Coordinates of C-alpha atoms in Angstrom, one line a residue:
M294 CA 23.9 -32.7 -60.1
N295 CA 21.0 -30.7 -58.8
R296 CA 21.5 -29.6 -55.2
P297 CA 18.5 -29.2 -53.0
K298 CA 17.6 -25.6 -52.2
I299 CA 18.3 -24.6 -48.6
S300 CA 15.9 -22.1 -47.1
R301 CA 17.8 -19.0 -45.9
L302 CA 15.5 -18.5 -42.9
P303 CA 16.1 -22.0 -41.2
W304 CA 19.9 -21.7 -42.1
T305 CA 20.1 -18.3 -40.5
A306 CA 18.1 -19.4 -37.5
M307 CA 20.4 -22.4 -37.0
M308 CA 23.5 -20.3 -37.2
L309 CA 22.0 -17.8 -34.8
F310 CA 21.1 -20.6 -32.4
L311 CA 24.7 -22.0 -32.5
L312 CA 26.2 -18.5 -32.1
V313 CA 24.0 -17.8 -29.1
G314 CA 25.0 -21.1 -27.6
T315 CA 28.7 -20.4 -28.2
L316 CA 28.4 -16.9 -26.7
C317 CA 26.7 -18.4 -23.7
V318 CA 29.6 -20.8 -23.2
V319 CA 32.1 -18.0 -23.6
A320 CA 30.2 -15.8 -21.2
Q321 CA 30.0 -18.6 -18.6
T322 CA 33.8 -19.0 -18.4
E323 CA 33.9 -16.0 -16.1
R324 CA 32.3 -15.4 -12.7
P325 CA 28.6 -14.6 -13.1
K326 CA 28.1 -11.3 -11.2
P327 CA 24.6 -10.0 -12.1
R328 CA 24.1 -6.5 -10.8
D329 CA 20.7 -7.4 -9.4
M330 CA 21.9 -10.2 -7.2
S331 CA 23.4 -10.1 -3.7
P332 CA 27.2 -10.1 -3.4
V333 CA 28.7 -13.5 -2.4
T334 CA 32.1 -14.5 -1.0
W335 CA 34.3 -15.7 -3.9
E336 CA 37.0 -18.2 -3.2
D337 CA 39.8 -19.4 -5.5
A338 CA 38.3 -21.5 -8.2
P339 CA 39.6 -25.0 -8.7
A340 CA 41.5 -25.9 -11.9
H341 CA 39.6 -28.1 -14.2
P342 CA 37.6 -27.9 -17.5
P343 CA 34.2 -26.3 -17.4
V344 CA 31.3 -28.6 -16.5
E345 CA 28.8 -29.2 -19.3
V346 CA 25.3 -29.4 -18.0
V347 CA 23.6 -28.8 -21.3
R348 CA 25.2 -28.6 -24.8
A349 CA 23.2 -27.3 -27.8
G350 CA 19.8 -28.2 -26.2
H351 CA 20.9 -31.7 -25.1
A352 CA 21.3 -32.7 -21.5
R353 CA 24.8 -33.8 -20.6
A354 CA 24.5 -33.8 -16.8
V355 CA 22.2 -35.5 -14.3
I356 CA 20.8 -34.3 -11.0
F357 CA 21.7 -36.2 -7.8
V358 CA 20.1 -35.2 -4.5
A359 CA 22.1 -36.7 -1.6
D360 CA 19.4 -36.5 1.0
P361 CA 17.0 -39.5 0.7
A362 CA 14.3 -37.4 2.4
P363 CA 14.7 -33.8 1.2
S364 CA 12.7 -31.1 2.9
P365 CA 9.7 -29.7 1.2
K366 CA 11.6 -26.5 0.3
L367 CA 14.5 -28.4 -1.1
E368 CA 12.1 -30.6 -3.1
R369 CA 10.4 -27.4 -4.4
L370 CA 13.8 -26.0 -5.6
V371 CA 14.9 -29.2 -7.2
D372 CA 11.7 -29.4 -9.2
E373 CA 12.2 -25.8 -10.2
L374 CA 15.8 -26.6 -11.3
I375 CA 14.5 -29.2 -13.7
V376 CA 11.7 -26.9 -15.0
V377 CA 13.9 -23.8 -15.4
I378 CA 16.7 -25.6 -17.3
R379 CA 14.1 -27.1 -19.6
L380 CA 12.6 -23.7 -20.2
S381 CA 16.0 -22.1 -20.8
S382 CA 17.6 -24.7 -23.0
G383 CA 15.0 -27.3 -24.0
A384 CA 16.9 -30.0 -22.2
E385 CA 15.3 -32.3 -19.6
L386 CA 17.8 -33.2 -16.9
E387 CA 17.3 -36.6 -15.3
R388 CA 17.1 -36.9 -11.5
V389 CA 19.0 -40.1 -10.4
V390 CA 18.8 -41.8 -7.0
K391 CA 22.4 -43.0 -6.8
A392 CA 25.6 -41.0 -7.1
P393 CA 26.7 -41.0 -10.7
P394 CA 30.0 -42.3 -12.0
A395 CA 32.9 -39.9 -12.1
D396 CA 32.8 -39.6 -15.9
Q397 CA 29.1 -38.5 -15.8
P398 CA 28.6 -34.7 -15.5
A399 CA 26.3 -34.1 -12.6
I400 CA 24.7 -31.4 -10.4
C401 CA 25.2 -32.9 -6.9
I402 CA 22.8 -31.4 -4.3
G403 CA 23.5 -31.6 -0.6
D404 CA 26.2 -33.1 1.6
C405 CA 27.7 -36.3 0.2
E406 CA 31.0 -38.2 0.1
A407 CA 32.1 -36.6 -3.2
A408 CA 31.4 -33.1 -1.9
R409 CA 33.5 -33.8 1.2
E410 CA 36.3 -35.1 -1.0
A411 CA 36.0 -31.7 -2.9
G412 CA 36.7 -29.9 0.4
I413 CA 33.2 -28.9 1.4
D414 CA 32.5 -29.4 5.1
A415 CA 28.8 -28.9 5.4
V416 CA 28.8 -29.0 9.2
K417 CA 31.1 -25.9 9.3
I418 CA 28.9 -23.9 6.9
P419 CA 26.9 -21.2 8.9
I420 CA 23.3 -21.9 9.4
E421 CA 21.3 -21.5 6.2
G422 CA 24.6 -20.8 4.4
F423 CA 25.7 -22.7 1.3
V424 CA 28.7 -23.4 -0.9
V425 CA 28.7 -23.7 -4.7
K426 CA 31.9 -25.4 -5.9
T427 CA 32.8 -27.2 -9.0
A428 CA 35.1 -30.2 -9.6
P429 CA 35.8 -32.3 -12.7
N430 CA 32.3 -33.2 -14.1
R431 CA 30.7 -31.9 -10.9
V432 CA 28.7 -28.9 -9.7
F433 CA 28.2 -29.2 -5.9
L434 CA 25.4 -27.3 -4.3
V435 CA 25.8 -27.9 -0.6
G436 CA 24.1 -26.2 2.3
S437 CA 24.8 -26.1 6.0
T438 CA 24.1 -29.2 8.1
M439 CA 24.9 -27.3 11.3
P440 CA 22.2 -28.6 13.8
L441 CA 19.4 -26.5 15.2
P442 CA 17.6 -27.1 18.5
A443 CA 15.4 -30.2 18.3
G444 CA 11.7 -30.4 19.2
S445 CA 10.0 -28.0 16.7
G446 CA 9.2 -27.8 13.0
Q447 CA 9.0 -24.1 13.3
W448 CA 12.6 -23.4 12.3
S449 CA 14.9 -25.2 9.8
N450 CA 18.3 -25.0 8.2
E451 CA 17.6 -24.9 4.5
G452 CA 21.0 -23.9 3.1
T453 CA 21.0 -26.6 0.4
A454 CA 17.7 -25.3 -1.0
W455 CA 19.2 -21.8 -1.1
A456 CA 22.2 -23.1 -2.9
V457 CA 19.9 -24.4 -5.7
A458 CA 18.1 -21.0 -5.8
D459 CA 21.3 -19.1 -6.1
F460 CA 22.6 -21.4 -8.8
L461 CA 19.4 -21.0 -10.8
E462 CA 19.5 -17.2 -10.6
R463 CA 23.2 -16.8 -11.1
F464 CA 23.9 -19.3 -13.8
V465 CA 20.6 -20.2 -15.5
G466 CA 19.4 -16.6 -15.4
V467 CA 15.9 -17.1 -13.8
R468 CA 14.1 -14.5 -11.7
W469 CA 10.9 -15.0 -9.7
Y470 CA 9.1 -11.7 -9.2
W471 CA 5.8 -13.2 -8.3
P472 CA 4.1 -16.6 -8.8
S473 CA 4.9 -18.2 -12.2
A474 CA 1.3 -19.0 -13.1
L475 CA 0.7 -15.2 -13.2
G476 CA 3.7 -14.4 -15.3
G477 CA 6.2 -13.6 -12.5
R478 CA 9.0 -16.0 -13.6
T479 CA 11.4 -14.9 -16.3
V480 CA 14.0 -17.2 -17.9
M481 CA 16.9 -16.3 -20.1
P482 CA 17.1 -18.6 -23.2
S483 CA 20.4 -20.4 -23.7
A484 CA 21.2 -23.4 -25.9
S485 CA 24.0 -24.5 -23.6
L486 CA 24.6 -24.4 -19.9
V487 CA 28.3 -24.7 -19.2
I488 CA 29.6 -23.9 -15.7
P489 CA 33.1 -22.5 -15.3
P490 CA 35.3 -23.5 -12.4
V491 CA 33.9 -21.6 -9.4
H492 CA 33.9 -21.7 -5.7
Y493 CA 31.8 -19.3 -3.6
G494 CA 29.6 -19.2 -0.6
D495 CA 26.8 -17.1 1.0
Q496 CA 24.5 -17.0 4.0
P497 CA 21.6 -14.8 5.1
V498 CA 22.2 -11.6 7.1
F499 CA 18.8 -12.2 8.8
R500 CA 17.6 -15.6 9.9
L501 CA 13.9 -14.8 10.1
R502 CA 12.5 -14.0 6.7
D503 CA 8.9 -15.0 6.7
Y504 CA 5.6 -13.7 5.2
Y505 CA 2.0 -14.1 6.0
P506 CA -0.3 -15.3 4.4
G507 CA 2.1 -17.9 3.2
K508 CA -0.6 -19.9 1.3
G509 CA -1.7 -17.0 -0.8
W510 CA -5.2 -15.9 -2.0
T511 CA -8.1 -17.4 -4.0
L512 CA -9.3 -15.3 -6.9
P513 CA -11.3 -13.1 -7.0
A514 CA -9.7 -11.2 -4.1
K515 CA -9.9 -8.0 -2.2
A516 CA -7.2 -5.4 -2.9
R517 CA -7.4 -3.6 0.4
H518 CA -8.8 -3.9 3.9
S519 CA -11.7 -1.5 3.5
D520 CA -13.1 -3.2 0.4
K521 CA -16.4 -4.9 0.9
A522 CA -16.1 -7.0 -2.3
P523 CA -13.3 -8.3 -4.5
L524 CA -11.8 -5.9 -7.0
P525 CA -12.0 -7.2 -10.6
F526 CA -8.8 -7.5 -12.6
A527 CA -8.6 -5.8 -16.0
P528 CA -9.2 -8.2 -19.0
G529 CA -6.0 -10.1 -19.8
A530 CA -4.4 -9.6 -16.3
I531 CA -5.1 -13.2 -15.2
P532 CA -4.1 -16.1 -17.4
E533 CA -6.9 -18.4 -18.4
G534 CA -7.6 -21.1 -15.8
V535 CA -5.7 -19.4 -13.0
T536 CA -7.9 -19.3 -9.9
R537 CA -5.3 -18.8 -7.1
V538 CA -2.2 -16.8 -6.3
D539 CA 0.0 -19.5 -4.8
M540 CA 2.5 -18.0 -2.4
G541 CA 3.3 -21.4 -0.8
G542 CA 5.1 -22.5 -3.9
F543 CA 6.6 -19.1 -4.6
L544 CA 8.1 -17.9 -1.3
P545 CA 10.8 -20.6 -1.1
L546 CA 12.1 -19.3 -4.4
L547 CA 12.9 -16.0 -2.7
R548 CA 14.5 -17.9 0.2
A549 CA 11.8 -17.2 2.7
G550 CA 12.6 -19.1 5.8
N551 CA 13.2 -19.2 9.5
S552 CA 16.3 -20.7 11.2
W553 CA 15.8 -18.5 14.3
P554 CA 15.1 -20.9 17.1
Y555 CA 13.1 -18.5 19.3
T556 CA 9.7 -18.4 17.8
I557 CA 6.8 -16.4 19.3
Q558 CA 3.5 -18.2 19.9
V559 CA 1.5 -15.1 19.3
H560 CA -1.4 -14.2 21.7
E561 CA -1.0 -17.4 23.7
P562 CA -2.6 -18.9 25.6
Q563 CA -5.7 -18.3 23.6
N564 CA -9.3 -19.4 24.4
L565 CA -9.0 -18.6 28.1
H566 CA -12.8 -17.8 27.9
R567 CA -13.4 -21.5 27.2
L568 CA -12.0 -22.7 30.5
G569 CA -15.5 -22.7 31.8
K570 CA -17.7 -20.7 34.2
T571 CA -16.7 -22.8 37.2
Y572 CA -13.0 -22.3 36.5
H573 CA -13.5 -18.6 36.0
E574 CA -15.3 -18.2 39.3
E575 CA -12.8 -20.3 41.3
N576 CA -9.8 -18.4 39.7
K577 CA -11.1 -14.8 39.5
D578 CA -7.8 -13.2 40.4
L579 CA -6.2 -14.9 37.4
F580 CA -8.1 -12.6 35.0
A581 CA -8.0 -8.8 34.4
R582 CA -10.5 -6.8 36.4
N583 CA -12.9 -4.5 34.4
G584 CA -13.8 -1.1 35.7
D585 CA -17.1 -2.4 37.1
G586 CA -15.4 -5.2 39.0
T587 CA -16.2 -8.0 36.6
R588 CA -13.5 -10.1 35.0
N589 CA -12.2 -10.1 31.4
V590 CA -11.9 -13.8 30.9
R591 CA -10.0 -13.3 27.7
M592 CA -7.1 -11.6 29.4
F593 CA -4.8 -12.4 32.3
C594 CA -4.1 -10.0 35.2
Y595 CA -0.4 -9.6 34.7
S596 CA 0.1 -8.5 38.3
S597 CA -1.3 -11.8 39.5
A598 CA 0.9 -14.6 40.8
K599 CA -1.6 -17.1 39.4
A600 CA -1.0 -15.8 35.8
L601 CA 2.7 -16.4 36.3
N602 CA 2.1 -19.9 37.7
Y603 CA -0.3 -20.7 34.8
L604 CA 2.5 -20.1 32.2
L605 CA 5.1 -21.8 34.3
D606 CA 2.9 -24.9 34.6
G607 CA 3.0 -25.1 30.8
C608 CA 6.8 -25.0 30.9
E609 CA 6.8 -27.9 33.4
R610 CA 4.5 -30.0 31.2
V611 CA 6.7 -29.5 28.1
W612 CA 10.2 -29.3 29.5
E613 CA 9.9 -31.9 32.2
K614 CA 7.0 -34.2 31.4
G615 CA 7.1 -34.3 27.6
G616 CA 3.6 -32.9 27.3
R617 CA 2.2 -29.9 25.4
A618 CA 1.4 -26.3 26.0
S619 CA 0.5 -23.9 23.2
W620 CA 2.8 -21.1 24.6
V621 CA 5.9 -23.3 25.0
T622 CA 8.4 -24.5 22.4
S623 CA 11.5 -26.6 23.0
T624 CA 13.6 -23.5 23.5
C625 CA 11.4 -20.8 25.0
V626 CA 8.1 -19.8 26.6
T627 CA 6.1 -17.0 25.1
V628 CA 4.6 -14.0 26.9
S629 CA 2.1 -12.5 24.5
P630 CA -1.3 -11.3 25.8
G631 CA -4.5 -11.8 23.8
D632 CA -5.1 -9.5 20.8
E633 CA -6.4 -6.5 22.7
A634 CA -5.1 -3.8 25.0
V635 CA -3.8 -4.9 28.4
I636 CA -6.1 -3.0 30.9
C637 CA -6.8 -4.2 34.5
S638 CA -8.3 -2.3 37.4
C639 CA -7.0 -4.4 40.2
P640 CA -5.1 -2.5 42.9
D641 CA -1.7 -3.9 41.9
C642 CA -2.1 -3.0 38.2
R643 CA -3.4 0.5 39.1
K644 CA -0.4 1.1 41.3
T645 CA 2.0 0.1 38.5
V646 CA 0.1 2.4 36.0
A647 CA 0.4 5.2 38.5
E648 CA 4.2 4.7 38.6
A649 CA 4.3 5.2 34.9
G650 CA 2.4 8.4 35.0
G651 CA -1.2 7.2 35.0
D652 CA -1.5 6.6 31.2
W653 CA -2.4 3.1 30.1
V654 CA 0.0 3.2 27.1
D655 CA 3.2 3.6 29.2
G656 CA 1.4 2.0 32.2
G657 CA 0.5 -1.2 30.2
S658 CA 4.1 -1.4 29.1
L659 CA 5.4 -1.2 32.7
V660 CA 2.8 -3.8 33.9
M661 CA 4.0 -6.2 31.3
A662 CA 7.7 -5.4 31.7
K663 CA 7.5 -6.3 35.4
F664 CA 5.6 -9.5 34.7
V665 CA 8.2 -10.5 32.1
Q666 CA 10.9 -9.8 34.6
R667 CA 9.4 -12.2 37.1
M668 CA 8.9 -14.8 34.3
C669 CA 12.5 -14.6 33.3
E670 CA 13.7 -14.9 36.9
A671 CA 11.5 -18.0 37.5
V672 CA 12.5 -19.7 34.2
K673 CA 16.2 -19.0 34.9
H674 CA 15.9 -20.5 38.3
R675 CA 14.1 -23.7 37.2
W676 CA 15.3 -24.2 33.6
P677 CA 18.6 -22.2 33.2
G678 CA 19.0 -23.3 29.6
K679 CA 15.6 -22.0 28.4
K680 CA 14.5 -18.5 27.4
V681 CA 11.4 -16.3 27.7
I682 CA 10.3 -14.6 24.4
Y683 CA 8.2 -11.5 24.7
L684 CA 6.1 -9.6 22.1
P685 CA 5.6 -5.9 23.1
Y686 CA 2.5 -4.9 21.3
W687 CA -0.8 -2.9 21.6
N688 CA -0.6 -0.6 24.6
Y689 CA 2.4 -2.3 26.1
D690 CA 5.0 -1.6 23.4
T691 CA 7.0 1.1 25.2
F692 CA 10.6 0.5 26.2
C693 CA 11.0 0.4 30.0
P694 CA 14.7 1.1 30.9
E695 CA 14.0 0.9 34.6
V696 CA 13.3 -2.8 34.4
N697 CA 16.3 -5.1 34.6
Y698 CA 16.0 -8.6 33.2
P699 CA 18.1 -11.8 33.6
D700 CA 20.1 -12.9 30.6
N701 CA 17.4 -15.2 29.2
L702 CA 15.0 -12.7 27.6
V703 CA 14.3 -12.7 23.9
I704 CA 12.3 -9.9 22.3
M705 CA 10.2 -9.8 19.2
S706 CA 9.2 -6.1 18.6
A707 CA 5.9 -5.6 17.0
M708 CA 6.3 -2.5 14.9
T709 CA 2.8 -1.2 15.6
T710 CA 3.6 2.4 15.9
Y711 CA 5.2 2.7 12.5
P712 CA 4.6 -0.2 10.2
M713 CA 7.1 -0.4 7.4
P714 CA 5.2 1.5 4.7
L715 CA 4.9 4.4 7.1
K716 CA 8.6 4.4 8.1
T717 CA 9.3 6.4 5.0
Q718 CA 9.1 9.6 7.0
R719 CA 12.6 10.3 8.4
G720 CA 11.4 10.8 12.0
N721 CA 9.5 7.5 12.0
F722 CA 12.4 5.7 10.4
E723 CA 14.9 6.9 13.0
E724 CA 12.5 6.3 15.9
A725 CA 11.9 2.7 14.7
I726 CA 15.7 2.0 14.6
Q727 CA 16.1 3.5 18.1
R728 CA 13.3 1.3 19.3
L729 CA 15.4 -1.8 18.2
R730 CA 18.5 -0.3 19.8
D731 CA 16.6 0.1 23.1
F732 CA 15.1 -3.4 23.1
R733 CA 18.4 -4.9 22.1
T734 CA 19.9 -3.7 25.4
Q735 CA 17.4 -5.9 27.2
S736 CA 17.3 -8.9 24.9
S737 CA 19.9 -11.7 25.3
V738 CA 20.1 -12.2 21.6
P739 CA 19.3 -9.9 18.5
V740 CA 15.8 -8.7 18.4
T741 CA 13.3 -9.9 15.7
T742 CA 10.5 -7.8 14.4
W743 CA 6.9 -8.4 13.6
D744 CA 6.2 -5.8 10.9
Y745 CA 3.4 -5.0 8.5
S746 CA 3.2 -4.6 4.7
V747 CA -0.2 -3.1 4.7
A748 CA -1.3 -1.7 1.3
W749 CA -4.6 -0.3 2.3
T750 CA -4.9 2.1 -0.6
Y751 CA -5.4 1.9 -4.3
G752 CA -2.7 4.5 -4.8
P753 CA 0.5 3.3 -6.4
Y754 CA 3.6 3.6 -4.2
Q755 CA 6.9 1.9 -3.5
Y756 CA 9.5 2.2 -0.7
P757 CA 12.4 -0.2 -1.5
H758 CA 15.1 2.3 -0.7
V759 CA 13.7 2.8 2.8
L760 CA 13.8 -1.0 3.3
R761 CA 17.4 -1.1 2.2
D762 CA 18.5 1.7 4.5
Y763 CA 16.5 0.3 7.4
Y764 CA 17.9 -3.2 7.2
Q765 CA 21.5 -1.9 6.7
A766 CA 21.0 0.1 9.9
V767 CA 19.7 -2.8 12.0
K768 CA 22.3 -5.4 11.0
G769 CA 23.5 -6.8 14.3
L770 CA 20.5 -5.5 16.2
S771 CA 17.9 -7.6 14.5
A772 CA 17.7 -11.3 13.5
G773 CA 15.0 -10.7 10.9
T774 CA 11.4 -10.0 10.3
Y775 CA 8.0 -11.7 10.2
I776 CA 6.1 -9.8 7.6
N777 CA 2.4 -9.6 8.5
G778 CA 0.6 -9.1 5.2
L779 CA -3.1 -9.3 4.5
H780 CA -4.3 -8.7 1.0
L781 CA -3.2 -9.5 -2.6
G782 CA -2.7 -5.8 -3.2
E783 CA 0.6 -6.0 -1.4
W784 CA 2.0 -8.3 -4.1
T785 CA 0.5 -6.4 -7.0
N786 CA 0.3 -2.7 -6.3
T787 CA 3.5 -2.8 -4.2
G788 CA 4.8 -6.0 -5.7
P789 CA 8.2 -4.6 -6.7
T790 CA 8.8 -3.4 -3.1
M791 CA 7.6 -6.8 -1.6
Y792 CA 10.0 -8.7 -3.9
L793 CA 12.8 -6.5 -2.8
W794 CA 11.8 -6.8 0.9
M795 CA 12.4 -10.5 0.7
R796 CA 15.7 -10.1 -1.1
L797 CA 16.9 -7.4 1.3
L798 CA 16.2 -9.7 4.3
W799 CA 18.8 -12.0 2.8
N800 CA 21.3 -9.2 2.3
P801 CA 20.6 -5.5 2.6
N802 CA 23.6 -4.6 0.5
L803 CA 21.6 -5.5 -2.6
D804 CA 21.7 -2.9 -5.3
V805 CA 18.0 -1.8 -5.2
D806 CA 18.1 0.2 -8.4
A807 CA 19.8 -2.5 -10.4
V808 CA 17.0 -4.9 -9.3
L809 CA 14.3 -2.5 -10.5
D810 CA 16.2 -1.9 -13.8
E811 CA 16.4 -5.7 -14.4
M812 CA 12.9 -6.3 -13.3
C813 CA 11.4 -3.8 -15.8
K814 CA 13.6 -5.0 -18.6
R815 CA 12.7 -8.6 -18.1
L816 CA 8.9 -8.2 -17.4
Y817 CA 7.7 -5.5 -19.6
G818 CA 9.6 -5.7 -23.0
K819 CA 9.3 -2.6 -25.1
A820 CA 7.5 -0.9 -22.2
G821 CA 10.4 -1.6 -19.8
G822 CA 11.7 2.0 -19.8
T823 CA 8.3 3.4 -19.2
A824 CA 7.6 0.9 -16.4
R825 CA 10.9 1.9 -14.8
E826 CA 10.0 5.6 -14.9
L827 CA 6.6 4.7 -13.4
I828 CA 8.3 2.9 -10.5
R829 CA 10.8 5.7 -10.1
L830 CA 8.0 8.2 -9.7
Q831 CA 6.2 5.9 -7.3
C832 CA 9.3 5.7 -5.1
T833 CA 9.8 9.4 -5.2
L834 CA 6.2 10.2 -4.2
W835 CA 6.2 7.9 -1.2
Q836 CA 9.8 8.1 0.0
N837 CA 10.3 11.8 -0.4
G838 CA 6.7 13.0 -0.2
P839 CA 5.4 16.1 1.6
W840 CA 3.7 14.2 4.5
K841 CA 6.6 14.0 7.0
N842 CA 6.5 12.8 10.6
R843 CA 2.9 11.4 10.7
R844 CA 2.1 9.9 14.1
V845 CA 0.0 6.7 14.2
K846 CA -2.5 7.2 17.0
D847 CA -4.6 4.1 16.5
R848 CA -2.4 1.0 17.1
G849 CA -3.6 -1.9 15.2
A850 CA -5.0 0.1 12.2
W851 CA -2.7 1.5 9.6
P852 CA -4.6 2.4 6.4
V853 CA -3.1 5.3 4.4
P854 CA -5.2 8.2 5.8
E855 CA -7.6 9.8 3.4
H856 CA -6.2 13.3 4.1
I857 CA -2.7 12.0 2.9
F858 CA -4.0 10.9 -0.5
P859 CA -4.3 14.3 -2.1
R860 CA -1.0 15.4 -0.8
V861 CA 0.8 12.4 -2.3
W862 CA -1.2 11.9 -5.4
T863 CA -2.0 15.5 -6.5
P864 CA -3.9 16.2 -9.7
D865 CA -0.7 16.8 -11.6
V866 CA 0.9 13.6 -10.2
T867 CA -2.2 11.6 -10.9
Q868 CA -2.1 12.8 -14.5
R869 CA 1.5 12.0 -14.9
L870 CA 1.0 8.5 -13.5
K871 CA -1.9 7.9 -15.8
A872 CA 0.1 9.2 -18.9
L873 CA 2.9 6.7 -18.1
H874 CA 0.4 3.9 -17.5
D875 CA -1.3 4.6 -20.9
Q876 CA 2.0 4.9 -22.7
A877 CA 3.1 1.5 -21.4
L878 CA -0.1 -0.1 -22.6
T879 CA 0.4 1.4 -26.0
E880 CA 4.0 0.1 -26.1
L881 CA 2.8 -3.3 -25.1
A882 CA 0.5 -3.8 -28.1
G883 CA 1.5 -7.1 -29.7
D884 CA 3.2 -8.5 -26.6
P885 CA 0.5 -10.3 -24.7
L886 CA 2.7 -11.8 -22.0
A887 CA 4.3 -8.5 -21.1
R888 CA 0.9 -6.8 -21.2
Q889 CA -0.6 -9.5 -18.9
R890 CA 2.3 -8.8 -16.4
F891 CA 1.8 -5.1 -16.6
L892 CA -2.0 -5.4 -16.0
Y893 CA -1.4 -7.8 -13.1
W894 CA 1.0 -5.4 -11.4
N895 CA -1.3 -2.5 -12.0
W896 CA -4.4 -4.3 -10.7
S897 CA -5.8 -1.4 -8.7
F898 CA -4.7 1.5 -11.0
G899 CA -8.1 2.1 -12.5
A900 CA -9.7 2.2 -9.1
F901 CA -7.0 4.6 -8.0
V902 CA -7.8 7.0 -10.8
K903 CA -11.5 6.9 -9.9
E904 CA -10.7 7.5 -6.2
A905 CA -8.3 10.4 -7.1
E906 CA -11.0 12.1 -9.1
T907 CA -13.3 11.9 -6.1
L908 CA -10.8 12.9 -3.4
H909 CA -9.4 15.8 -5.4
G910 CA -12.7 17.5 -5.1
K911 CA -12.5 17.4 -1.3
K912 CA -10.8 19.9 0.9
T913 CA -7.2 18.9 1.7
E914 CA -6.3 19.2 5.3

């Protein structure tokens, strides 16, 4: 009999496929503890056979979402669950609308009767926390259902969505470094997905983890604030057909969220100037007095009883009459002046400024502190269950220890003096932490921060270790951060740091260097080692540079100063960075995906080199 010839290549490939699948099954019989993921709390695992989700490229399990009306973030993560498992194994998991029978393997998402029978009490899980627990034929991904104050869509308890995110990272091996359409998602291939018996839980250290602009940017885009026109990307950096960097679909994957129920309504009430000329004339003493006696109709006089009553009237409309006021939520009333310095020449304000030494920085702080004190007293008297949230900012961001507040004050500290990229100097870093310690003595709950990720330079730099140290230091003092970004350069030039910032807000005990190691290995292929050296050098330059203890004089403007540039990026350093950059591109020949990712990350590198050549010819201060 003549036997058909069997090609060695397909036979070898098939054996390799089966071997990889077998190894994956073996590897997944132990607790998955990737070095680049946050630690979780492991409990004793139940005793039962492993749960087969995918076997040799074929779906064994289905997906059941218990909530009939899942939140947009949960819906986003469930969609990603289906896509990532397909990309990893080739299997398409079906999403079912009814709880599957007991003999059908399933990923059960959210609080349901079967999860409760497995011992998961969702009401007792801390806010935004989750539990991952297996049972025979079941993988339960259950988040907290602990209630938050009603009346606002500005905060939410998304623990179930975060359970799905953790499961995907820990078991399926996905990472999301930036939006997927631009190459930021990496998935580990595996023919099978078999989940060992496990039981663990986690919750965020910080409950405010938000980033602006949450929608992203349309391409072409500016790389920094001072640019007059968009900066072109290098050929091959943007995949064909991509016209937008979508942060809205990306940030939930990094567990960006807000369950902190005291949300600032920044710079409210706005549009005071639109109240009309007649109103302005009849209520002159409501508004700040200019030096020439005219009124600034964009700004209250914060010594005026009318300003206090204006804000309290909004509280009455919302809390007693069911109406609306832009500065009032269901839990608190905001005190946040318009986006300019608080300066008033009325006799009462001048008297308060004189008490503070006559300077309008400390004086503005004391004017506002006294107003907030009166606001807190009035709110506590009329609505004892409500709070006053205050945003120290502009020229009123100084701590005033002489002012004593009732126990209903909430503070969000705007880090205007030292935004995060400039906290790398030790003096600035320690002063920023002391600032939170001070404000925490006056706030009835942990302080939140309004911080800035400004990347107003083409120069390549990173500061993830500073972020780690900072958030480890403020655990217990702070409830989290609203990151005020601006330009796409923050998620390209400093993209590794921004990724870590979001991760560290979940848990600052994350191993920063392990994350960077894994990131470079996954994203940049043969150039992974070179890319890692490039990031290591960028960290050293910025975090340990020769430009210590810079003081920010102009609040509200934080570009990297031109005189700093040649100190950080000297001619020798620039040459070293360029050599590593060129070496990586050489190593990436033949790997178009890794090359595209590298070019995207290094969007402004060519502009940096040109800027360096110009500035190195100038005198260094």
